[in-house]
Amino acid sequence: MTELSSPSSTPRPQRFIPIAVAGAAAPRSRQGKRLAFQVGFFVLFVLAPVFDLLRYDLNADHAWLLGMEWRLGLDDFLAGKATALEAAGNIMLRLFVPLFAGAGLFIWAAWKWGRLYCGWLCPHFSVVETINKLMARASGKPSVWEKFPLPRWNSDGSPRRVDARWWAVVVPAAVAFAFLWAVVLLTYLLPPAEVYGNLFSGSLTRNQFIFITAATVVLSLEFLFARHLFCRFVCAVGLFQSLAWMSNKDAMVVGFKRDRASDCASCLPERQSACDAVCPMRLKPRNIKRHMFTCTQCAQCVDACGETQRDNPDGPLLAWVSGEAARQNEAGFRAIRER
């Protein structure tokens, strides 16, 4: 992570991202806002096809956007009423220009702020976090692949409670999310009224039944065994965000006051770190930026640090930074290696 101060050099001016609110209530306030964004976007993900905000209709062979039919303008060409040049122009204006403009805006946001979409909006990542928390309640570990259990204490000082009976919630929740995702994905391809009507009446077509069943099985396995692994190593949307973020040395990162590392290593009883425990991607938040390639900017590590250090007059050790403070990241680690 970025080194915010160094005892061996003159402190440089640093620019903090004014998202965190000072005071003990800031962590819960920020995570509350993030939860509201996640819930809102998940609802939008489910309802967008219903209101024709965004979907492609395989039956009608055209897309819907913001309640309007979105066609490529090839009907006249197919009927012999337009030239090939006019058809190519329609494809460029109605497909490639909007596509590249949207992708450009998305990549620019990632270049500046990192995988903010993943941490604050992505409906898949919200499922990842939900099942992580349920699994931690059931087993003390957020993933079946975790080697060691989480610390026995939460960042707010309360004891972490583990009860194996929560497995009765974990598995049904994963299957329920998978089923919901399967149905919603199908409504992006077929008229939602047809899909939901057939589902509620128990009259799904053979292809609809196969799609929903296969997708539910695959997604159930993914949600149970490979949630954050999918986000880290498979998701193309996340990969392009990470590549854009890594190319910008001034991009927003989690900064770390390295000269106070001893405080961070013992912020929980038994000399454990709260920031390591809360990361849903199972990263080490105090690490160098290139080792944080898949950071989703969820700020849970920042907020956990704020809670553990709330009574420390020196304040927390982690904070969002950008600009020159972010550039000190690589320089700080190189200086450590040279000593």
Coordinates of C-alpha atoms in Angstrom, one line a residue:
M1 CA 0.0 0.0 0.0
T2 CA 1.0 3.6 -0.2
E3 CA 3.4 4.9 2.4
L4 CA 1.9 8.1 3.9
S5 CA 4.9 9.2 5.9
S6 CA 8.6 8.2 6.2
P7 CA 10.9 9.0 9.1
S8 CA 13.9 9.3 6.7
S9 CA 12.6 11.9 4.4
T10 CA 10.8 15.3 4.4
P11 CA 7.0 14.7 4.5
R12 CA 5.4 15.5 1.2
P13 CA 1.9 17.1 0.8
Q14 CA -0.7 14.4 0.6
R15 CA -4.2 14.5 -0.8
F16 CA -6.8 12.4 0.8
I17 CA -10.1 11.4 -0.9
P18 CA -12.8 13.3 1.0
I19 CA -15.2 10.3 1.2
A20 CA -14.4 9.2 4.7
V21 CA -16.1 11.2 7.4
A22 CA -14.0 11.9 10.5
G23 CA -15.1 10.4 13.8
A24 CA -16.1 7.0 15.2
A25 CA -19.3 6.9 13.2
A26 CA -17.5 7.2 9.8
P27 CA -16.9 3.4 9.2
R28 CA -20.5 2.4 9.8
S29 CA -21.7 5.4 7.8
R30 CA -19.6 4.6 4.8
Q31 CA -20.4 0.9 4.8
G32 CA -24.1 1.8 5.2
K33 CA -23.9 3.9 2.1
R34 CA -22.1 1.2 0.2
L35 CA -24.8 -1.4 1.3
A36 CA -27.5 1.0 0.0
F37 CA -25.7 1.3 -3.4
Q38 CA -25.3 -2.5 -3.6
V39 CA -28.9 -3.2 -2.8
G40 CA -30.1 -0.5 -5.2
F41 CA -28.0 -1.8 -8.0
F42 CA -29.1 -5.4 -7.3
V43 CA -32.7 -4.3 -7.5
L44 CA -31.9 -2.5 -10.8
F45 CA -30.2 -5.7 -12.1
V46 CA -33.3 -7.7 -11.4
L47 CA -35.9 -5.2 -12.7
A48 CA -34.0 -3.7 -15.7
P49 CA -35.4 -6.4 -18.1
V50 CA -38.9 -6.1 -16.6
F51 CA -39.1 -2.4 -17.5
D52 CA -37.2 -2.8 -20.8
L53 CA -34.3 -0.7 -19.5
L54 CA -31.8 -3.0 -20.9
R55 CA -32.2 -6.5 -22.5
Y56 CA -32.0 -8.3 -25.8
D57 CA -35.1 -10.1 -27.0
L58 CA -34.2 -13.3 -28.9
N59 CA -37.8 -13.7 -30.0
A60 CA -38.0 -10.2 -31.5
D61 CA -34.3 -10.2 -32.5
H62 CA -33.6 -6.7 -31.2
A63 CA -32.5 -5.0 -28.0
W64 CA -34.4 -2.7 -25.6
L65 CA -32.8 0.3 -24.0
L66 CA -34.5 2.7 -21.6
G67 CA -38.0 1.4 -22.7
M68 CA -37.4 1.9 -26.4
E69 CA -36.6 -0.6 -29.2
W70 CA -33.0 -0.5 -30.1
R71 CA -32.3 -1.8 -33.6
L72 CA -29.3 -1.6 -35.8
G73 CA -31.2 -0.1 -38.7
L74 CA -30.6 -3.0 -41.1
D75 CA -34.2 -3.6 -42.1
D76 CA -34.1 -1.2 -45.1
F77 CA -30.8 -2.8 -46.2
L78 CA -32.3 -6.3 -46.1
A79 CA -35.3 -5.1 -48.0
G80 CA -33.0 -3.6 -50.7
K81 CA -34.0 0.0 -49.8
A82 CA -30.6 1.1 -48.4
T83 CA -27.0 0.7 -49.6
A84 CA -24.2 -1.2 -47.8
L85 CA -22.6 2.0 -46.9
E86 CA -25.8 3.2 -45.2
A87 CA -26.0 -0.1 -43.3
A88 CA -22.4 0.2 -42.2
G89 CA -23.1 3.7 -41.0
N90 CA -26.1 2.6 -39.0
I91 CA -24.1 -0.2 -37.3
M92 CA -21.3 2.2 -36.4
L93 CA -23.6 4.9 -35.0
R94 CA -26.1 2.5 -33.2
L95 CA -23.7 -0.2 -32.0
F96 CA -20.1 0.7 -31.9
V97 CA -20.3 4.4 -30.9
P98 CA -22.5 3.8 -27.8
L99 CA -20.5 0.6 -27.0
F100 CA -17.1 2.3 -27.1
A101 CA -18.4 5.4 -25.4
G102 CA -19.8 3.4 -22.5
A103 CA -16.7 1.2 -22.2
G104 CA -14.5 4.3 -22.3
L105 CA -16.4 6.0 -19.5
F106 CA -16.3 2.7 -17.5
I107 CA -12.5 2.3 -18.0
W108 CA -11.9 6.0 -17.2
A109 CA -13.6 5.6 -13.8
A110 CA -11.5 2.5 -13.1
W111 CA -8.4 4.3 -14.2
K112 CA -9.1 7.0 -11.6
W113 CA -10.7 5.1 -8.7
G114 CA -10.0 1.4 -9.3
R115 CA -12.5 -1.4 -9.2
L116 CA -15.1 0.9 -7.6
Y117 CA -17.9 -0.8 -9.6
C118 CA -17.0 -4.1 -8.1
G119 CA -17.0 -2.9 -4.5
W120 CA -19.9 -0.6 -4.6
L121 CA -22.3 -1.8 -7.4
C122 CA -21.6 -5.3 -8.8
P123 CA -24.5 -7.6 -8.0
H124 CA -22.2 -10.6 -8.1
F125 CA -19.8 -9.1 -5.5
S126 CA -22.7 -8.3 -3.2
V127 CA -23.6 -12.0 -3.2
V128 CA -19.9 -12.8 -2.6
E129 CA -19.9 -10.6 0.5
T130 CA -23.2 -12.0 1.8
I131 CA -22.1 -15.6 1.6
N132 CA -18.7 -14.8 3.0
K133 CA -20.4 -13.4 6.1
L134 CA -22.8 -16.3 6.4
M135 CA -20.0 -18.8 6.0
A136 CA -17.9 -17.0 8.6
R137 CA -20.8 -17.4 11.0
A138 CA -21.0 -21.1 10.3
S139 CA -17.3 -22.1 10.2
G140 CA -15.2 -19.1 11.4
K141 CA -13.8 -18.8 7.9
P142 CA -15.2 -16.8 4.9
S143 CA -14.2 -19.5 2.4
V144 CA -13.9 -23.2 2.5
W145 CA -10.4 -22.7 1.1
E146 CA -9.2 -20.5 3.9
K147 CA -6.4 -22.3 5.8
F148 CA -6.9 -20.5 9.2
P149 CA -10.0 -19.2 10.9
L150 CA -10.6 -15.5 11.3
P151 CA -9.6 -13.7 14.5
R152 CA -11.8 -14.4 17.4
W153 CA -12.6 -10.7 17.7
N154 CA -14.3 -8.2 15.4
S155 CA -12.8 -4.8 14.7
D156 CA -15.3 -3.1 17.0
G157 CA -14.0 -5.2 19.9
S158 CA -16.9 -7.7 20.1
P159 CA -16.2 -11.4 20.1
R160 CA -16.8 -13.3 16.8
R161 CA -19.5 -15.9 17.2
V162 CA -19.4 -19.1 15.3
D163 CA -22.2 -21.6 15.2
A164 CA -22.3 -24.6 12.8
R165 CA -26.1 -24.4 12.6
W166 CA -25.6 -21.4 10.2
W167 CA -24.7 -24.0 7.6
A168 CA -28.4 -24.5 7.3
V169 CA -28.6 -20.9 6.0
V170 CA -25.4 -20.9 3.9
V171 CA -26.3 -23.6 1.5
P172 CA -30.0 -22.6 0.9
A173 CA -28.8 -18.9 0.5
A174 CA -26.3 -19.9 -2.2
V175 CA -28.8 -22.0 -4.1
A176 CA -31.5 -19.2 -3.8
F177 CA -29.1 -16.6 -5.1
A178 CA -28.1 -18.9 -7.9
F179 CA -31.7 -19.6 -8.9
L180 CA -32.5 -15.9 -8.8
W181 CA -29.5 -15.1 -11.0
A182 CA -30.5 -17.9 -13.4
V183 CA -34.0 -16.6 -13.8
V184 CA -32.9 -12.9 -14.2
L185 CA -30.3 -13.8 -16.7
L186 CA -32.9 -15.6 -18.8
T187 CA -35.1 -12.4 -18.7
Y188 CA -32.3 -10.5 -20.4
L189 CA -32.7 -12.9 -23.4
L190 CA -36.5 -13.6 -23.4
P191 CA -39.5 -11.4 -22.6
P192 CA -39.7 -11.2 -18.8
A193 CA -43.5 -11.6 -18.8
E194 CA -43.1 -14.9 -20.6
V195 CA -40.4 -16.2 -18.3
Y196 CA -42.0 -15.2 -15.0
G197 CA -45.5 -16.3 -16.3
N198 CA -44.2 -19.7 -17.2
L199 CA -42.3 -20.0 -14.0
F200 CA -45.2 -19.1 -11.7
S201 CA -47.6 -21.3 -13.6
G202 CA -45.1 -24.3 -13.7
S203 CA -45.2 -24.4 -17.5
L204 CA -41.6 -23.6 -18.4
T205 CA -40.6 -24.7 -21.9
R206 CA -37.9 -27.4 -22.2
N207 CA -35.2 -24.9 -23.1
Q208 CA -36.2 -22.5 -20.3
F209 CA -36.1 -25.4 -17.8
I210 CA -32.7 -26.6 -19.0
F211 CA -31.2 -23.1 -18.9
I212 CA -32.5 -22.3 -15.4
T213 CA -31.5 -25.7 -14.0
A214 CA -28.0 -25.7 -15.5
A215 CA -27.4 -22.1 -14.5
T216 CA -28.6 -22.7 -11.0
V217 CA -26.3 -25.7 -10.5
V218 CA -23.2 -23.9 -11.9
L219 CA -23.9 -20.7 -10.0
S220 CA -24.6 -22.7 -6.7
L221 CA -21.2 -24.3 -7.0
E222 CA -19.5 -21.0 -7.8
F223 CA -21.2 -19.2 -4.9
L224 CA -20.3 -22.0 -2.5
F225 CA -16.7 -22.7 -3.6
A226 CA -15.3 -20.1 -5.9
R227 CA -16.9 -16.7 -5.2
H228 CA -13.9 -14.5 -4.7
L229 CA -11.7 -16.8 -6.9
F230 CA -14.0 -16.0 -9.8
C231 CA -13.7 -12.2 -9.1
R232 CA -9.9 -12.4 -8.8
F233 CA -9.0 -14.7 -11.7
V234 CA -12.0 -15.1 -14.1
C235 CA -14.2 -12.0 -14.3
A236 CA -13.2 -10.0 -17.4
V237 CA -15.0 -6.9 -16.1
G238 CA -12.9 -6.9 -13.0
L239 CA -9.7 -7.6 -15.0
F240 CA -10.0 -4.6 -17.3
Q241 CA -10.8 -2.4 -14.3
S242 CA -7.6 -3.6 -12.6
L243 CA -5.5 -3.1 -15.6
A244 CA -6.7 0.4 -16.0
W245 CA -6.1 1.1 -12.3
M246 CA -2.6 -0.3 -12.3
S247 CA -1.6 1.9 -15.3
N248 CA -2.4 5.1 -13.3
K249 CA 0.2 5.8 -10.6
D250 CA -2.0 8.6 -9.2
A251 CA -5.1 6.4 -8.9
M252 CA -6.9 6.1 -5.6
V253 CA -5.4 3.4 -3.3
V254 CA -5.4 2.5 0.4
G255 CA -2.5 4.3 2.0
F256 CA -0.6 2.9 5.0
K257 CA 1.4 4.8 7.6
R258 CA 4.3 2.4 7.5
D259 CA 6.2 4.1 10.4
R260 CA 3.4 3.0 12.7
A261 CA 3.2 -0.6 11.5
S262 CA 3.7 -2.0 15.0
D263 CA 0.3 -0.5 15.9
C264 CA -1.3 -2.3 13.0
A265 CA 0.1 -5.7 13.8
S266 CA -1.5 -5.7 17.2
C267 CA -4.8 -3.9 16.7
L268 CA -6.7 -7.1 17.8
P269 CA -5.9 -9.4 20.7
E270 CA -3.5 -12.2 20.0
R271 CA -1.5 -9.8 17.7
Q272 CA -3.8 -10.1 14.7
S273 CA -4.8 -7.5 12.2
A274 CA -8.4 -6.4 11.7
C275 CA -7.8 -5.2 8.1
D276 CA -6.6 -8.6 7.0
A277 CA -9.7 -10.3 8.4
V278 CA -12.3 -8.2 6.7
C279 CA -11.1 -8.1 3.1
P280 CA -13.7 -10.0 1.1
M281 CA -11.1 -10.7 -1.6
R282 CA -8.8 -12.3 1.0
L283 CA -6.0 -9.8 0.2
K284 CA -3.5 -8.2 2.6
P285 CA -4.5 -4.5 2.6
R286 CA -1.1 -3.2 3.8
N287 CA 0.7 -4.8 0.8
I288 CA 2.2 -3.2 -2.3
K289 CA -0.2 -2.0 -5.0
R290 CA 0.7 -4.6 -7.5
H291 CA -0.1 -7.3 -5.0
M292 CA -3.5 -5.6 -4.5
F293 CA -4.3 -6.0 -8.2
T294 CA -7.9 -7.2 -7.5
C295 CA -8.7 -4.7 -4.7
T296 CA -12.4 -3.6 -5.0
Q297 CA -12.1 -0.4 -3.1
C298 CA -14.8 -1.5 -0.7
A299 CA -12.9 0.3 2.1
Q300 CA -13.7 -2.4 4.7
C301 CA -10.0 -2.5 5.7
V302 CA -10.0 1.3 6.1
D303 CA -13.1 1.2 8.2
A304 CA -11.9 -1.7 10.3
C305 CA -8.7 0.2 11.0
G306 CA -10.7 3.3 12.0
E307 CA -12.6 1.2 14.5
T308 CA -9.6 -0.4 16.1
Q309 CA -7.8 2.9 16.3
R310 CA -10.7 5.1 17.4
D311 CA -9.2 5.8 20.8
N312 CA -5.7 6.3 19.4
P313 CA -4.8 10.1 19.3
D314 CA -2.7 9.4 16.2
G315 CA -5.7 8.2 14.3
P316 CA -6.0 5.2 11.9
L317 CA -3.1 3.8 9.8
L318 CA -5.1 3.2 6.6
A319 CA -6.8 5.8 4.5
W320 CA -7.8 6.4 0.9
V321 CA -5.1 8.5 -0.9
S322 CA -4.3 9.6 -4.4
G323 CA -1.9 11.7 -6.4
E324 CA 1.6 12.1 -5.0
A325 CA 0.7 10.0 -1.9
A326 CA -0.2 7.1 -4.1
R327 CA 3.0 7.5 -6.1
Q328 CA 5.0 6.9 -2.9
N329 CA 3.8 3.3 -2.9
E330 CA 6.5 1.8 -5.2
A331 CA 9.2 4.2 -4.0
G332 CA 8.5 3.2 -0.4
F333 CA 8.9 -0.5 -1.1
R334 CA 12.0 0.0 -3.2
A335 CA 13.6 1.9 -0.3
I336 CA 12.8 -0.9 2.1
R337 CA 14.5 -3.5 -0.2
E338 CA 17.6 -1.3 -0.6
R339 CA 18.2 -1.1 3.1

